[in-house]
């Protein structure tokens, strides 16, 4: 009986000292550090998640996450933005985004030029980002898509062309009228 009580006591003491163990342990960073170490900061809603690996066969699948952007604070951001990351379950790489989830995302350009993030950044659900949003204050609402940023400098000409034609015609007509009047004046 003493042995059973001792064993129960010993197991109870061991369980008190056990904490959750994760494969990744990130050093917490401040909002300011998150701002300073990120290339792009935006808030948005996950529009789609495309798995590049079979999630049933791979522990952490590579994913492409497309967001509809609400606003941004840093970087060049359009109404839609794409991140390349992994669906994180166990390591520090990637982030476990959910379809239709709304997030505050701290992203960096990766070696291949694409944007990515991980759980050690300050990326979080938008509903948990109150501290970040108070420091970031008002963001910028994106007003254009990627294609409009690529437009030619002279794209305004087709819209302006009718006005230019009318202006040239009016000036031509006025020139004819005034030159005819001036000729009549000198003939007299």
Coordinates of N, CA and C in Angstrom, one line a residue:
X1 N 0.8 -1.2 0.0 CA 0.0 0.0 0.0 C 0.9 1.2 0.0
X2 N 2.0 1.2 0.8 CA 2.9 2.3 0.9 C 3.5 2.6 -0.5
X3 N 3.8 1.5 -1.2 CA 4.4 1.5 -2.5 C 3.5 2.2 -3.5
X4 N 2.2 1.8 -3.4 CA 1.2 2.4 -4.4 C 1.1 3.9 -4.1
X5 N 1.0 4.3 -2.9 CA 0.9 5.7 -2.5 C 2.1 6.5 -3.0
X6 N 3.3 5.9 -2.7 CA 4.5 6.5 -3.1 C 4.6 6.7 -4.7
X7 N 4.2 5.6 -5.4 CA 4.2 5.7 -6.8 C 3.2 6.7 -7.4
X8 N 2.0 6.8 -6.8 CA 1.0 7.8 -7.2 C 1.5 9.2 -6.9
X9 N 2.1 9.4 -5.8 CA 2.7 10.7 -5.4 C 3.9 11.1 -6.4
X10 N 4.7 10.1 -6.7 CA 5.8 10.3 -7.6 C 5.3 10.7 -9.0
X11 N 4.3 10.0 -9.5 CA 3.8 10.3 -10.8 C 3.1 11.7 -10.8
X12 N 2.4 12.0 -9.8 CA 1.8 13.3 -9.6 C 2.8 14.5 -9.7
X13 N 3.9 14.3 -9.0 CA 4.9 15.3 -8.9 C 5.5 15.5 -10.3
X14 N 5.8 14.3 -11.0 CA 6.3 14.4 -12.4 C 5.4 15.2 -13.3
X15 N 4.1 14.9 -13.2 CA 3.1 15.6 -14.1 C 3.1 17.1 -13.8
X16 N 3.3 17.5 -12.6 CA 3.3 18.9 -12.4 C 4.4 19.7 -13.1
X17 N 5.5 19.0 -13.3 CA 6.7 19.6 -13.9 C 6.7 19.5 -15.4
X18 N 5.8 18.7 -16.0 CA 5.7 18.6 -17.4 C 5.0 19.8 -18.1
X19 N 5.6 20.4 -19.1 CA 4.9 21.4 -19.8 C 4.8 21.0 -21.2
X20 N 3.9 21.7 -22.0 CA 3.8 21.4 -23.4 C 5.1 21.6 -24.1
X21 N 5.5 20.7 -24.9 CA 6.8 20.7 -25.7 C 6.4 20.9 -27.1
X22 N 7.1 21.9 -27.8 CA 6.9 22.1 -29.2 C 8.2 22.0 -29.9
X23 N 8.1 21.6 -31.2 CA 9.4 21.5 -32.0 C 10.0 22.8 -32.3
X24 N 9.2 23.9 -32.2 CA 9.7 25.2 -32.5 C 9.5 26.1 -31.3
X25 N 10.5 26.9 -30.9 CA 10.4 27.8 -29.8 C 10.9 29.2 -30.3
X26 N 10.0 30.1 -30.6 CA 10.3 31.4 -31.2 C 10.6 32.4 -30.0
X27 N 11.5 33.2 -30.3 CA 11.8 34.3 -29.4 C 10.8 35.4 -29.7
X28 N 10.0 35.8 -28.7 CA 9.0 36.8 -28.9 C 9.6 38.1 -29.4
X29 N 9.0 38.7 -30.4 CA 9.5 40.0 -30.9 C 8.4 41.1 -30.7
X30 N 8.9 42.3 -30.5 CA 7.9 43.4 -30.3 C 7.3 43.8 -31.6
X31 N 6.3 44.6 -31.6 CA 5.6 45.1 -32.8 C 6.7 45.9 -33.6
X32 N 7.4 46.7 -32.9 CA 8.5 47.5 -33.6 C 9.5 46.7 -34.3
X33 N 9.9 45.6 -33.6 CA 10.8 44.6 -34.3 C 10.2 44.0 -35.5
X34 N 8.9 43.6 -35.3 CA 8.2 43.0 -36.5 C 8.1 44.0 -37.7
X35 N 7.9 45.3 -37.4 CA 7.9 46.3 -38.4 C 9.2 46.4 -39.1
X36 N 10.3 46.5 -38.3 CA 11.6 46.7 -38.8 C 12.2 45.5 -39.5
X37 N 11.7 44.3 -39.2 CA 12.3 43.1 -39.9 C 11.4 42.5 -41.0
X38 N 10.3 43.2 -41.3 CA 9.4 42.7 -42.4 C 9.5 43.6 -43.6
X39 N 9.4 43.0 -44.8 CA 9.4 43.7 -46.0 C 8.0 44.2 -46.3
X40 N 7.0 43.5 -45.9 CA 5.6 43.8 -46.2 C 4.7 43.5 -45.0
X41 N 3.8 44.4 -44.7 CA 2.8 44.2 -43.6 C 1.5 44.6 -44.1
X42 N 0.5 43.7 -44.0 CA -0.8 43.9 -44.5 C -1.8 43.1 -43.7
X43 N -3.1 43.5 -43.8 CA -4.2 42.8 -43.2 C -5.1 42.3 -44.4
X44 N -5.7 41.1 -44.3 CA -6.5 40.6 -45.4 C -7.2 39.3 -45.0
X45 N -8.0 38.9 -46.0 CA -8.8 37.7 -45.8 C -8.2 36.6 -46.8
X46 N -8.0 35.4 -46.3 CA -7.6 34.3 -47.2 C -8.6 34.0 -48.2
X47 N -8.2 34.2 -49.5 CA -9.1 33.9 -50.6 C -9.0 32.5 -51.0
X48 N -7.8 32.0 -51.0 CA -7.6 30.6 -51.4 C -6.2 30.1 -50.9
X49 N -6.2 28.8 -50.7 CA -5.0 28.1 -50.3 C -4.8 26.9 -51.3
X50 N -3.6 26.9 -51.9 CA -3.3 25.9 -52.9 C -2.2 25.0 -52.3
X51 N -2.5 23.7 -52.2 CA -1.4 22.8 -51.6 C -0.6 22.3 -52.8
X52 N 0.7 22.5 -52.6 CA 1.7 22.0 -53.6 C 2.1 20.5 -53.3
X53 N 1.9 20.1 -52.1 CA 2.1 18.7 -51.7 C 0.9 18.1 -51.2
X54 N 0.8 16.8 -51.2 CA -0.4 16.1 -50.6 C -0.3 16.2 -49.1
X55 N -1.3 17.0 -48.5 CA -1.3 17.1 -47.0 C -1.4 15.8 -46.2
X56 N -1.9 14.8 -46.9 CA -2.0 13.5 -46.2 C -0.7 12.7 -46.2
X57 N 0.2 13.1 -47.1 CA 1.5 12.4 -47.2 C 2.6 13.2 -46.7
X58 N 2.4 14.5 -46.5 CA 3.5 15.3 -46.0 C 3.1 16.0 -44.7
X59 N 4.0 16.0 -43.7 CA 3.7 16.6 -42.4 C 3.4 18.1 -42.6
X60 N 4.2 18.8 -43.4 CA 4.0 20.2 -43.6 C 4.1 20.5 -45.1
X61 N 2.9 20.6 -45.7 CA 2.8 20.9 -47.1 C 3.2 22.3 -47.5
X62 N 3.8 22.4 -48.6 CA 4.1 23.7 -49.2 C 2.7 24.3 -49.7
X63 N 2.5 25.5 -49.5 CA 1.2 26.1 -49.9 C 1.4 27.5 -50.5
X64 N 0.4 27.9 -51.4 CA 0.4 29.2 -51.9 C -0.9 29.8 -51.4
X65 N -0.8 30.9 -50.7 CA -2.0 31.5 -50.0 C -2.3 32.8 -50.7
X66 N -3.5 33.0 -51.2 CA -3.9 34.3 -51.8 C -4.8 35.0 -50.9
X67 N -4.5 36.3 -50.7 CA -5.3 37.2 -49.8 C -6.0 38.3 -50.6
X68 N -7.2 38.6 -50.1 CA -7.8 39.9 -50.5 C -7.4 40.9 -49.4
X69 N -6.7 41.9 -49.8 CA -6.0 42.9 -48.9 C -7.0 43.9 -48.4
X70 N -7.1 44.1 -47.1 CA -7.9 45.2 -46.5 C -7.1 46.5 -46.5
X71 N -5.9 46.4 -45.9 CA -5.1 47.6 -45.9 C -3.6 47.1 -45.7
X72 N -2.7 48.0 -45.9 CA -1.3 47.7 -45.7 C -0.5 48.8 -45.0
X73 N 0.6 48.5 -44.4 CA 1.4 49.5 -43.7 C 2.8 49.6 -44.2
X74 N 3.3 48.5 -44.9 CA 4.7 48.5 -45.4 C 4.7 47.7 -46.7
X75 N 5.5 48.2 -47.6 CA 5.8 47.5 -48.9 C 4.8 47.9 -50.0
X76 N 4.9 47.3 -51.1 CA 4.1 47.5 -52.3 C 3.0 46.4 -52.3
X77 N 1.8 46.8 -52.0 CA 0.7 45.9 -51.9 C -0.5 46.3 -52.7
X78 N -1.0 45.3 -53.5 CA -2.2 45.6 -54.3 C -3.4 45.0 -53.6
X79 N -4.6 45.0 -54.3 CA -5.8 44.5 -53.6 C -5.7 43.0 -53.4
X80 N -4.8 42.3 -54.1 CA -4.6 40.9 -53.9 C -3.1 40.6 -53.7
X81 N -2.8 39.7 -52.8 CA -1.4 39.4 -52.6 C -1.2 37.9 -52.4
X82 N -0.1 37.3 -52.8 CA 0.1 35.9 -52.7 C 1.4 35.6 -51.8
X83 N 1.2 34.7 -50.9 CA 2.4 34.2 -50.1 C 2.7 32.8 -50.4
X84 N 4.0 32.4 -50.4 CA 4.4 31.1 -50.6 C 5.0 30.6 -49.2
X85 N 4.5 29.6 -48.6 CA 4.9 29.2 -47.3 C 4.6 27.7 -47.1
X86 N 4.7 27.2 -45.9 CA 4.2 25.9 -45.6 C 3.1 25.9 -44.6
X87 N 2.2 24.9 -44.7 CA 1.2 24.8 -43.7 C 1.8 24.2 -42.5
X88 N 2.1 25.1 -41.5 CA 2.9 24.8 -40.4 C 2.0 24.0 -39.3
X89 N 2.6 22.9 -38.9 CA 2.0 22.1 -37.8 C 3.1 21.8 -36.7
X90 N 4.3 21.7 -37.1 CA 5.3 21.3 -36.1 C 6.6 22.1 -36.0
X91 N 7.0 22.8 -37.1 CA 8.3 23.5 -37.1 C 8.1 25.0 -37.1
X92 N 9.2 25.7 -37.2 CA 9.1 27.2 -37.2 C 8.8 27.7 -38.6
X93 N 8.9 26.8 -39.6 CA 8.6 27.3 -41.0 C 7.2 27.4 -41.3
X94 N 6.8 28.4 -42.0 CA 5.4 28.6 -42.5 C 4.4 29.0 -41.4
X95 N 3.1 29.0 -41.8 CA 2.0 29.4 -41.0 C 0.8 28.6 -41.4
X96 N 0.0 28.2 -40.4 CA -1.2 27.4 -40.7 C -2.4 28.4 -41.0
X97 N -2.5 28.9 -42.2 CA -3.6 29.7 -42.6 C -4.8 28.9 -42.8
X98 N -6.0 29.5 -42.6 CA -7.3 28.8 -42.8 C -8.0 29.6 -43.9
X99 N -8.7 28.9 -44.8 CA -9.6 29.6 -45.8 C -10.6 30.6 -45.1
X100 N -10.7 31.7 -45.7 CA -11.6 32.8 -45.2 C -11.2 33.4 -43.9
X101 N -10.0 33.0 -43.3 CA -9.5 33.6 -42.1 C -9.0 35.0 -42.4
X102 N -9.1 35.9 -41.4 CA -8.7 37.3 -41.6 C -7.4 37.4 -40.7
X103 N -6.3 37.9 -41.3 CA -5.0 37.9 -40.7 C -4.4 39.3 -40.8
X104 N -3.5 39.5 -39.8 CA -2.5 40.6 -40.0 C -1.2 39.8 -40.3
X105 N -0.6 40.1 -41.4 CA 0.6 39.4 -41.9 C 1.8 40.2 -42.0
X106 N 2.9 39.7 -41.4 CA 4.2 40.3 -41.5 C 5.0 39.3 -42.4
X107 N 5.4 39.8 -43.6 CA 6.0 38.9 -44.6 C 7.3 39.5 -45.0
X108 N 8.1 38.6 -45.6 CA 9.5 38.9 -46.1 C 9.6 38.3 -47.5
X109 N 10.5 39.0 -48.3 CA 10.8 38.4 -49.6 C 11.8 37.3 -49.3
X110 N 11.5 36.1 -50.0 CA 12.3 35.0 -49.8 C 13.4 35.0 -50.9
X111 N 14.3 34.0 -50.9 CA 15.4 34.0 -51.8 C 14.9 34.0 -53.3
X112 N 13.8 33.3 -53.5 CA 13.2 33.2 -54.9 C 12.4 34.5 -55.3
X113 N 12.4 35.5 -54.4 CA 11.7 36.7 -54.7 C 10.2 36.7 -54.3
X114 N 9.7 35.6 -53.9 CA 8.3 35.5 -53.5 C 8.2 35.9 -52.0
X115 N 7.0 36.3 -51.6 CA 6.7 36.7 -50.2 C 6.4 35.4 -49.4
X116 N 6.8 35.4 -48.2 CA 6.5 34.3 -47.2 C 6.5 34.8 -45.8
X117 N 6.0 33.9 -44.9 CA 5.9 34.3 -43.5 C 6.1 33.0 -42.7
X118 N 6.3 33.1 -41.4 CA 6.4 31.9 -40.5 C 5.8 32.3 -39.2
X119 N 5.7 31.3 -38.3 CA 5.1 31.5 -37.0 C 5.9 32.3 -36.1
X120 N 7.2 32.5 -36.4 CA 8.1 33.4 -35.5 C 7.9 34.8 -35.9
X121 N 7.2 35.2 -36.9 CA 6.9 36.6 -37.2 C 5.7 36.9 -36.4
X122 N 5.2 38.1 -36.5 CA 4.0 38.5 -35.7 C 2.7 38.2 -36.4
X123 N 2.8 37.5 -37.5 CA 1.6 37.1 -38.2 C 0.6 36.4 -37.3
X124 N -0.7 36.9 -37.3 CA -1.7 36.4 -36.4 C -3.1 36.7 -37.0
X125 N -4.1 36.0 -36.4 CA -5.5 36.3 -36.7 C -5.7 37.8 -36.4
X126 N -6.5 38.4 -37.3 CA -6.7 39.8 -37.1 C -7.4 40.1 -35.8
X127 N -8.2 39.2 -35.3 CA -8.9 39.4 -34.1 C -8.0 39.4 -32.9
X128 N -6.8 38.9 -33.0 CA -5.8 38.9 -32.0 C -4.7 40.0 -32.1
X129 N -4.9 40.8 -33.1 CA -3.8 41.8 -33.4 C -4.0 43.2 -32.9
X130 N -4.8 43.3 -31.8 CA -5.1 44.7 -31.3 C -3.9 45.5 -30.9
X131 N -2.9 44.8 -30.2 CA -1.7 45.6 -29.9 C -0.9 46.0 -31.1
X132 N -0.8 45.2 -32.1 CA -0.1 45.5 -33.4 C -0.8 46.7 -34.0
X133 N -2.2 46.6 -34.2 CA -2.9 47.6 -34.9 C -2.9 49.0 -34.2
X134 N -2.7 49.0 -32.8 CA -2.6 50.2 -32.1 C -1.3 50.9 -32.4
X135 N -0.2 50.1 -32.6 CA 1.1 50.7 -33.0 C 1.1 51.1 -34.4
X136 N 0.6 50.2 -35.3 CA 0.6 50.5 -36.7 C -0.3 51.6 -37.1
X137 N -1.3 51.9 -36.3 CA -2.3 52.9 -36.6 C -3.0 52.7 -37.9
X138 N -3.4 53.8 -38.6 CA -4.2 53.6 -39.8 C -3.4 53.2 -41.0
X139 N -3.8 52.1 -41.7 CA -3.1 51.7 -42.9 C -3.6 52.3 -44.1
X140 N -3.0 51.9 -45.2 CA -3.4 52.4 -46.6 C -4.3 51.3 -47.2
X141 N -5.4 51.8 -47.8 CA -6.2 50.9 -48.5 C -5.7 50.8 -50.0
X142 N -5.4 49.6 -50.4 CA -4.9 49.4 -51.8 C -6.0 49.9 -52.8
X143 N -5.6 50.6 -53.8 CA -6.6 51.1 -54.8 C -6.4 50.5 -56.1
X144 N -5.4 49.8 -56.4 CA -5.2 49.2 -57.7 C -4.8 47.8 -57.6
X145 N -5.0 47.1 -58.7 CA -4.5 45.7 -58.9 C -3.1 45.7 -59.5
X146 N -2.5 44.6 -59.6 CA -1.2 44.4 -60.2 C -1.1 45.0 -61.6
X147 N -2.1 44.7 -62.5 CA -2.1 45.1 -63.9 C -2.1 46.6 -64.0
X148 N -2.8 47.3 -63.2 CA -2.9 48.7 -63.4 C -1.6 49.4 -63.0
X149 N -0.8 48.8 -62.2 CA 0.5 49.3 -61.9 C 1.5 49.2 -63.1
X150 N 1.3 48.2 -64.0 CA 2.1 48.0 -65.1 C 1.8 48.9 -66.3
X151 N 0.7 49.7 -66.2 CA 0.3 50.4 -67.4 C 1.3 51.4 -67.9
X152 N 1.2 51.7 -69.2 CA 2.1 52.6 -69.9 C 1.8 54.0 -69.4
X153 N 2.8 54.9 -69.4 CA 2.7 56.2 -69.0 C 1.7 57.0 -69.9
X154 N 1.5 56.6 -71.2 CA 0.7 57.3 -72.1 C -0.7 56.6 -72.3
X155 N -1.1 55.8 -71.3 CA -2.4 55.2 -71.4 C -3.6 56.2 -71.3
X156 N -3.3 57.4 -70.9 CA -4.4 58.4 -70.8 C -4.8 59.0 -72.2
X157 N -3.9 58.8 -73.2 CA -4.1 59.4 -74.5 C -5.4 59.0 -75.2
X158 N -5.8 57.7 -75.2 CA -7.1 57.4 -75.8 C -8.3 58.2 -75.3
X159 N -8.2 58.4 -74.0 CA -9.3 59.2 -73.4 C -9.3 60.7 -73.7
X160 N -8.0 61.1 -73.9 CA -7.8 62.5 -74.1 C -7.9 62.9 -75.6
X161 N -7.8 61.9 -76.5 CA -7.7 62.1 -77.9 C -9.0 62.9 -78.5
X162 N -10.2 62.5 -78.1 CA -11.3 63.3 -78.6 C -11.3 64.8 -78.3
X163 N -10.8 65.1 -77.1 CA -10.7 66.5 -76.6 C -9.7 67.2 -77.4
X164 N -8.6 66.5 -77.7 CA -7.5 67.1 -78.5 C -8.0 67.4 -79.9
X165 N -8.7 66.5 -80.5 CA -9.2 66.7 -81.9 C -10.2 67.9 -81.9
X166 N -11.1 67.9 -81.0 CA -12.0 69.1 -80.9 C -11.3 70.4 -80.8
X167 N -10.3 70.4 -79.9 CA -9.5 71.6 -79.6 C -8.8 72.1 -80.9
X168 N -8.2 71.1 -81.6 CA -7.5 71.5 -82.8 C -8.4 72.0 -83.9
X169 N -9.6 71.4 -84.0 CA -10.6 71.8 -85.0 C -11.1 73.2 -84.6
X170 N -11.4 73.5 -83.4 CA -11.9 74.8 -82.9 C -10.8 75.9 -83.2
X171 N -9.5 75.5 -82.9 CA -8.5 76.5 -83.2 C -8.3 76.7 -84.7
X172 N -8.4 75.6 -85.5 CA -8.3 75.8 -86.9 C -9.4 76.6 -87.5
X173 N -10.6 76.4 -87.0 CA -11.8 77.2 -87.5 C -11.6 78.7 -87.1
X174 N -11.2 78.9 -85.9 CA -11.0 80.3 -85.4 C -9.9 80.9 -86.2
X175 N -8.9 80.2 -86.6 CA -7.8 80.8 -87.3 C -8.3 81.2 -88.7
X176 N -9.1 80.3 -89.4 CA -9.6 80.6 -90.7 C -10.5 81.8 -90.6
X177 N -11.4 81.9 -89.6 CA -12.3 83.0 -89.5 C -11.5 84.3 -89.3
X178 N -10.6 84.3 -88.3 CA -9.8 85.6 -88.1 C -8.9 85.9 -89.2
X179 N -8.3 84.9 -89.8 CA -7.4 85.3 -91.0 C -8.2 85.8 -92.1
X180 N -9.4 85.3 -92.4 CA -10.3 85.8 -93.4 C -10.7 87.3 -93.1
X181 N -11.0 87.6 -91.9 CA -11.4 88.9 -91.5 C -10.2 89.9 -91.6
X182 N -9.0 89.4 -91.3 CA -7.8 90.3 -91.4 C -7.5 90.5 -92.8
X183 N -7.7 89.6 -93.7 CA -7.5 89.8 -95.1 C -8.5 90.8 -95.7
X184 N -9.8 90.7 -95.3 CA -10.8 91.6 -95.7 C -10.5 93.0 -95.3
X185 N -9.9 93.1 -94.1 CA -9.6 94.4 -93.5 C -8.5 95.1 -94.3
X186 N -7.5 94.4 -94.7 CA -6.4 94.9 -95.5 C -6.7 95.2 -96.9
X187 N -7.7 94.5 -97.5 CA -8.1 94.7 -98.9 C -8.8 96.0 -99.0
X188 N -9.4 96.5 -98.0 CA -10.2 97.7 -98.1 C -9.3 98.9 -98.1

